[in-house]
Amino acid sequence: MLGRYMQHSVLVTGGAGFIGSNFVRLCVLERGIPVINVDKLTYAGNLGNVRDLEQKSGYSFLQADINDGPAIRDILRKFQPSAIVHFAAESHVDRSILGPDEFIQTNIHGTFQLLEEAKAYWNELSGTAKAQFRFLHVSTDEVFGSLKPDDPAFSESTPYAPNSPYSASKAASDHLVRAYHHTYAFPTLTTNCSNNYGPYQFPEKLIPLMIANGLSGKKLPVYGDGLNVRDWLYVTDHCEAILQVLQKGRIGETYNIGGCAEMTNLDVVNTICRTLDELRPRPDGTSHASLINFVKDRPGHDRRYAMDIRKIRNELGWSPKESFATGIRKTVSWYLDNSEWVESVTSGAYRDWMRTQYAGR
Ligand code: NAD
Ligand code: TYD
């Protein structure tokens, strides 16, 4: 049961991106929660990610930039949502290293603009509608910086120490959300999650890039020694956690969400290669692992992230359902079954990015 949110609509920003589209699908198709999807449709936002929702009742899409105050104001007044779930962001660390401007513009200024409009809208509500309104901000474990091999995992009280333009911009947005709660009593919730993977992830991030390159016989570029550690969270587990926080989370609190699946990048890539070898063997019988290519490291590359998820488990009863073994199999199978989607998102602009990012590395 989703209690009070069953009847009301949720405005989702960034719902044409990877996690946002999975979240919208969960709300509309599985939970009967009406969604207003607001997305600028940058290179990472793709209406193909939500095609199956287009004709569903309770689903609306509006193309808008979260920096566009008047547009967001109109949408809020027209649709009167009872919650905002804010995914919209520039999300790729490597792009933030080559061009941080958009990250500052969307992640910091855009979140500020959205908070301003959401606060003004909330101020005009009254009674139950005002009491039940929530603003849930989706953030990342990267705001906490980098761990040494034996350090304890990040908890909600770990000090912020962002190391990339991406994580610094997300940290700034988290602080703004915190301040709007503290100063204006605006009803916020913040979630910080680890690396997601699953269907509809744009093939610039590690897992879908390795699957897409492996399938087309291209090299698999592993940065540095491949021993950086990430905690992998299957996207639908993440979306379920967000709904739990929205329904039952305590106002003003932050919740860490992780997959309990810490792995080195090399282990991740080798697992993908083994899965591809089984499900789509190469014509010459060699393993996909023969495509692994160690390349120059990412500047400032964080060594390890890990999440302590005791708070969300103990308070809200959420824990991940997928192991990495089950999640990666589902993911590889999805990419095998959806080659047209991969084809459609790997456009000319994508090829330009691949050249800029990997040529001569
Ligand atoms: P994504 O890059 O796939 O999608 C981002 C979406 O936001 C796109 O649809 C894009 O068009 C939209 N967008 C960008 N700028 C916008 C703007 N100015 N106005 C309106 N829409 C805009 O990202 P994702 O991987 O789905 O990540 C979603 C959120 O989760 C982000 O806030 C990200 O920081 C956070 N997060 C992601 C991960 C991960 O592993 N993917 C991990 C931790 C946190
Ligand atoms: P990524 O998917 O970009 O997520 P994040 O940087 O937010 O953790 O990268 C995951 C890990 O994989 C990270 O340690 C960098 C590494 N990586 C590679 O080794 N090769 C690649 O081509 C990419 C994109 C990432």
Short mmCIF file of N, CA, C and O in Angstrom, two decimals, residues 218-281:
data_model
loop_
_atom_site.label_atom_id
_atom_site.label_comp_id
_atom_site.label_asym_id
_atom_site.label_seq_id
_atom_site.Cartn_x
_atom_site.Cartn_y
_atom_site.Cartn_z
N LYS A 218 33.90 -4.09 -30.15
CA LYS A 218 34.83 -2.99 -29.90
C LYS A 218 35.58 -3.22 -28.59
O LYS A 218 35.15 -4.01 -27.75
N LYS A 219 36.67 -2.45 -28.41
CA LYS A 219 37.46 -2.59 -27.18
C LYS A 219 36.66 -2.18 -25.96
O LYS A 219 35.75 -1.34 -26.04
N LEU A 220 37.03 -2.75 -24.81
CA LEU A 220 36.37 -2.44 -23.55
C LEU A 220 37.33 -1.61 -22.70
O LEU A 220 38.24 -2.16 -22.06
N PRO A 221 37.17 -0.27 -22.71
CA PRO A 221 38.17 0.60 -22.07
C PRO A 221 38.04 0.62 -20.54
O PRO A 221 37.08 1.17 -20.00
N VAL A 222 39.01 0.04 -19.86
CA VAL A 222 39.02 0.03 -18.39
C VAL A 222 40.03 1.08 -17.92
O VAL A 222 41.21 1.02 -18.30
N TYR A 223 39.57 2.01 -17.09
CA TYR A 223 40.45 3.10 -16.65
C TYR A 223 41.47 2.60 -15.61
O TYR A 223 41.10 1.87 -14.67
N GLY A 224 42.72 3.08 -15.74
CA GLY A 224 43.75 2.79 -14.73
C GLY A 224 43.97 1.30 -14.56
O GLY A 224 44.05 0.56 -15.53
N ASP A 225 44.04 0.86 -13.28
CA ASP A 225 44.29 -0.57 -13.03
C ASP A 225 43.00 -1.38 -12.93
O ASP A 225 43.03 -2.59 -12.68
N GLY A 226 41.85 -0.71 -13.06
CA GLY A 226 40.56 -1.43 -13.03
C GLY A 226 40.15 -1.86 -11.63
O GLY A 226 39.19 -2.61 -11.46
N LEU A 227 40.88 -1.38 -10.61
CA LEU A 227 40.59 -1.86 -9.26
C LEU A 227 39.78 -0.86 -8.43
O LEU A 227 39.62 -1.03 -7.22
N ASN A 228 39.27 0.17 -9.07
CA ASN A 228 38.35 1.09 -8.36
C ASN A 228 37.09 0.31 -8.02
O ASN A 228 36.65 -0.54 -8.80
N VAL A 229 36.54 0.62 -6.85
CA VAL A 229 35.39 -0.15 -6.35
C VAL A 229 34.14 0.71 -6.33
O VAL A 229 34.17 1.86 -5.87
N ARG A 230 33.05 0.15 -6.84
CA ARG A 230 31.74 0.80 -6.78
C ARG A 230 30.75 -0.20 -6.16
O ARG A 230 30.95 -1.41 -6.23
N ASP A 231 29.65 0.34 -5.59
CA ASP A 231 28.60 -0.52 -5.04
C ASP A 231 27.42 -0.46 -6.01
O ASP A 231 26.86 0.61 -6.23
N TRP A 232 27.06 -1.59 -6.61
CA TRP A 232 26.11 -1.60 -7.73
C TRP A 232 24.69 -1.87 -7.26
O TRP A 232 24.42 -2.87 -6.61
N LEU A 233 23.79 -0.97 -7.66
CA LEU A 233 22.39 -1.00 -7.24
C LEU A 233 21.51 -1.18 -8.47
O LEU A 233 21.57 -0.36 -9.40
N TYR A 234 20.70 -2.24 -8.48
CA TYR A 234 19.81 -2.47 -9.63
C TYR A 234 18.73 -1.40 -9.62
O TYR A 234 18.15 -1.08 -8.58
N VAL A 235 18.45 -0.83 -10.81
CA VAL A 235 17.65 0.40 -10.87
C VAL A 235 16.25 0.24 -10.27
O VAL A 235 15.75 1.16 -9.61
N THR A 236 15.61 -0.92 -10.45
CA THR A 236 14.24 -1.04 -9.90
C THR A 236 14.28 -1.11 -8.38
O THR A 236 13.35 -0.66 -7.70
N ASP A 237 15.35 -1.68 -7.81
CA ASP A 237 15.51 -1.64 -6.34
C ASP A 237 15.59 -0.19 -5.88
O ASP A 237 14.98 0.20 -4.87
N HIS A 238 16.35 0.62 -6.63
CA HIS A 238 16.48 2.04 -6.28
C HIS A 238 15.12 2.73 -6.34
O HIS A 238 14.75 3.49 -5.44
N CYS A 239 14.37 2.46 -7.42
CA CYS A 239 13.06 3.13 -7.58
C CYS A 239 12.10 2.75 -6.45
O CYS A 239 11.35 3.60 -5.95
N GLU A 240 12.13 1.49 -6.05
CA GLU A 240 11.28 1.05 -4.93
C GLU A 240 11.69 1.80 -3.66
O GLU A 240 10.84 2.20 -2.85
N ALA A 241 12.98 1.96 -3.47
CA ALA A 241 13.47 2.66 -2.26
C ALA A 241 12.98 4.11 -2.26
O ALA A 241 12.55 4.63 -1.22
N ILE A 242 13.02 4.75 -3.42
CA ILE A 242 12.57 6.15 -3.50
C ILE A 242 11.09 6.25 -3.13
O ILE A 242 10.68 7.14 -2.37
N LEU A 243 10.29 5.31 -3.62
CA LEU A 243 8.86 5.34 -3.26
C LEU A 243 8.65 5.16 -1.76
O LEU A 243 7.79 5.79 -1.15
N GLN A 244 9.46 4.29 -1.17
CA GLN A 244 9.35 4.07 0.30
C GLN A 244 9.69 5.35 1.05
O GLN A 244 9.02 5.70 2.02
N VAL A 245 10.76 6.02 0.61
CA VAL A 245 11.16 7.26 1.29
C VAL A 245 10.06 8.31 1.11
O VAL A 245 9.70 9.03 2.04
N LEU A 246 9.51 8.37 -0.10
CA LEU A 246 8.45 9.36 -0.37
C LEU A 246 7.24 9.10 0.53
O LEU A 246 6.62 10.03 1.05
N GLN A 247 6.92 7.86 0.72
CA GLN A 247 5.73 7.51 1.50
C GLN A 247 5.95 7.62 3.00
O GLN A 247 5.11 8.13 3.72
N LYS A 248 7.13 7.14 3.44
CA LYS A 248 7.30 6.96 4.89
C LYS A 248 8.48 7.70 5.49
O LYS A 248 8.68 7.67 6.70
N GLY A 249 9.30 8.34 4.62
CA GLY A 249 10.51 8.99 5.14
C GLY A 249 10.18 10.18 6.04
O GLY A 249 9.14 10.82 5.87
N ARG A 250 11.08 10.46 6.95
CA ARG A 250 10.87 11.61 7.86
C ARG A 250 11.32 12.89 7.18
O ARG A 250 12.44 12.96 6.65
N ILE A 251 10.49 13.91 7.21
CA ILE A 251 10.77 15.18 6.55
C ILE A 251 12.12 15.73 7.04
O ILE A 251 12.43 15.69 8.23
N GLY A 252 12.90 16.24 6.08
CA GLY A 252 14.19 16.85 6.41
C GLY A 252 15.33 15.85 6.51
O GLY A 252 16.49 16.25 6.62
N GLU A 253 15.00 14.55 6.42
CA GLU A 253 16.05 13.53 6.59
C GLU A 253 16.70 13.17 5.25
O GLU A 253 16.13 13.40 4.17
N THR A 254 17.89 12.58 5.34
CA THR A 254 18.52 11.99 4.16
C THR A 254 18.62 10.48 4.38
O THR A 254 18.76 10.02 5.53
N TYR A 255 18.54 9.73 3.28
CA TYR A 255 18.61 8.26 3.35
C TYR A 255 19.62 7.75 2.33
O TYR A 255 19.53 8.11 1.14
N ASN A 256 20.55 6.92 2.77
CA ASN A 256 21.49 6.28 1.85
C ASN A 256 20.86 5.01 1.28
O ASN A 256 20.26 4.23 2.02
N ILE A 257 21.07 4.83 -0.03
CA ILE A 257 20.52 3.65 -0.72
C ILE A 257 21.66 2.97 -1.46
O ILE A 257 22.37 3.63 -2.25
N GLY A 258 21.86 1.68 -1.22
CA GLY A 258 22.95 0.97 -1.89
C GLY A 258 22.53 -0.44 -2.25
O GLY A 258 21.48 -0.93 -1.79
N GLY A 259 23.33 -1.09 -3.09
CA GLY A 259 22.97 -2.42 -3.57
C GLY A 259 23.62 -3.56 -2.81
O GLY A 259 23.40 -4.73 -3.15
N CYS A 260 24.45 -3.24 -1.80
CA CYS A 260 25.20 -4.27 -1.06
C CYS A 260 25.98 -5.14 -2.04
O CYS A 260 25.99 -6.37 -1.94
N ALA A 261 26.59 -4.52 -3.04
CA ALA A 261 27.31 -5.26 -4.08
C ALA A 261 28.57 -4.49 -4.47
O ALA A 261 28.65 -3.93 -5.57
N GLU A 262 29.53 -4.45 -3.56
CA GLU A 262 30.81 -3.77 -3.85
C GLU A 262 31.63 -4.65 -4.77
O GLU A 262 31.86 -5.83 -4.49
N MET A 263 32.13 -4.06 -5.86
CA MET A 263 32.96 -4.83 -6.80
C MET A 263 33.98 -3.92 -7.46
O MET A 263 33.71 -2.73 -7.66
N THR A 264 35.13 -4.51 -7.85
CA THR A 264 36.06 -3.73 -8.66
C THR A 264 35.50 -3.62 -10.08
O THR A 264 34.72 -4.48 -10.53
N ASN A 265 35.94 -2.59 -10.80
CA ASN A 265 35.49 -2.43 -12.18
C ASN A 265 35.87 -3.64 -13.03
O ASN A 265 35.10 -4.08 -13.88
N LEU A 266 37.06 -4.18 -12.74
CA LEU A 266 37.52 -5.33 -13.52
C LEU A 266 36.60 -6.53 -13.29
O LEU A 266 36.26 -7.26 -14.25
N ASP A 267 36.17 -6.74 -12.06
CA ASP A 267 35.23 -7.85 -11.79
C ASP A 267 33.91 -7.63 -12.52
O ASP A 267 33.30 -8.56 -13.03
N VAL A 268 33.47 -6.37 -12.53
CA VAL A 268 32.21 -6.05 -13.22
C VAL A 268 32.35 -6.39 -14.71
O VAL A 268 31.50 -7.07 -15.30
N VAL A 269 33.46 -5.92 -15.31
CA VAL A 269 33.64 -6.11 -16.76
C VAL A 269 33.80 -7.60 -17.08
O VAL A 269 33.21 -8.10 -18.05
N ASN A 270 34.54 -8.33 -16.24
CA ASN A 270 34.69 -9.76 -16.50
C ASN A 270 33.36 -10.50 -16.37
O ASN A 270 33.09 -11.44 -17.13
N THR A 271 32.53 -10.08 -15.42
CA THR A 271 31.21 -10.72 -15.27
C THR A 271 30.36 -10.47 -16.52
O THR A 271 29.67 -11.37 -17.02
N ILE A 272 30.41 -9.22 -17.03
CA ILE A 272 29.66 -8.91 -18.26
C ILE A 272 30.18 -9.79 -19.41
O ILE A 272 29.39 -10.36 -20.17
N CYS A 273 31.50 -9.91 -19.49
CA CYS A 273 32.08 -10.71 -20.58
C CYS A 273 31.63 -12.17 -20.49
O CYS A 273 31.24 -12.77 -21.50
N ARG A 274 31.64 -12.73 -19.30
CA ARG A 274 31.19 -14.13 -19.14
C ARG A 274 29.73 -14.28 -19.54
O ARG A 274 29.34 -15.26 -20.18
N THR A 275 28.91 -13.29 -19.14
CA THR A 275 27.48 -13.37 -19.45
C THR A 275 27.27 -13.27 -20.96
O THR A 275 26.46 -14.01 -21.55
N LEU A 276 28.02 -12.36 -21.60
CA LEU A 276 27.91 -12.25 -23.06
C LEU A 276 28.40 -13.52 -23.75
O LEU A 276 27.79 -13.98 -24.73
N ASP A 277 29.50 -14.11 -23.23
CA ASP A 277 30.03 -15.35 -23.82
C ASP A 277 28.95 -16.43 -23.83
O ASP A 277 28.83 -17.21 -24.77
N GLU A 278 28.16 -16.45 -22.74
CA GLU A 278 27.12 -17.47 -22.63
C GLU A 278 25.91 -17.15 -23.52
O GLU A 278 25.41 -18.01 -24.24
N LEU A 279 25.46 -15.89 -23.45
CA LEU A 279 24.20 -15.54 -24.13
C LEU A 279 24.40 -15.17 -25.60
O LEU A 279 23.49 -15.33 -26.40
N ARG A 280 25.56 -14.66 -25.95
CA ARG A 280 25.82 -14.25 -27.35
C ARG A 280 27.29 -14.50 -27.67
O ARG A 280 28.10 -13.56 -27.76
N PRO A 281 27.68 -15.82 -27.83
CA PRO A 281 29.10 -16.14 -28.07
C PRO A 281 29.64 -15.44 -29.31
O PRO A 281 28.89 -15.23 -30.27
#
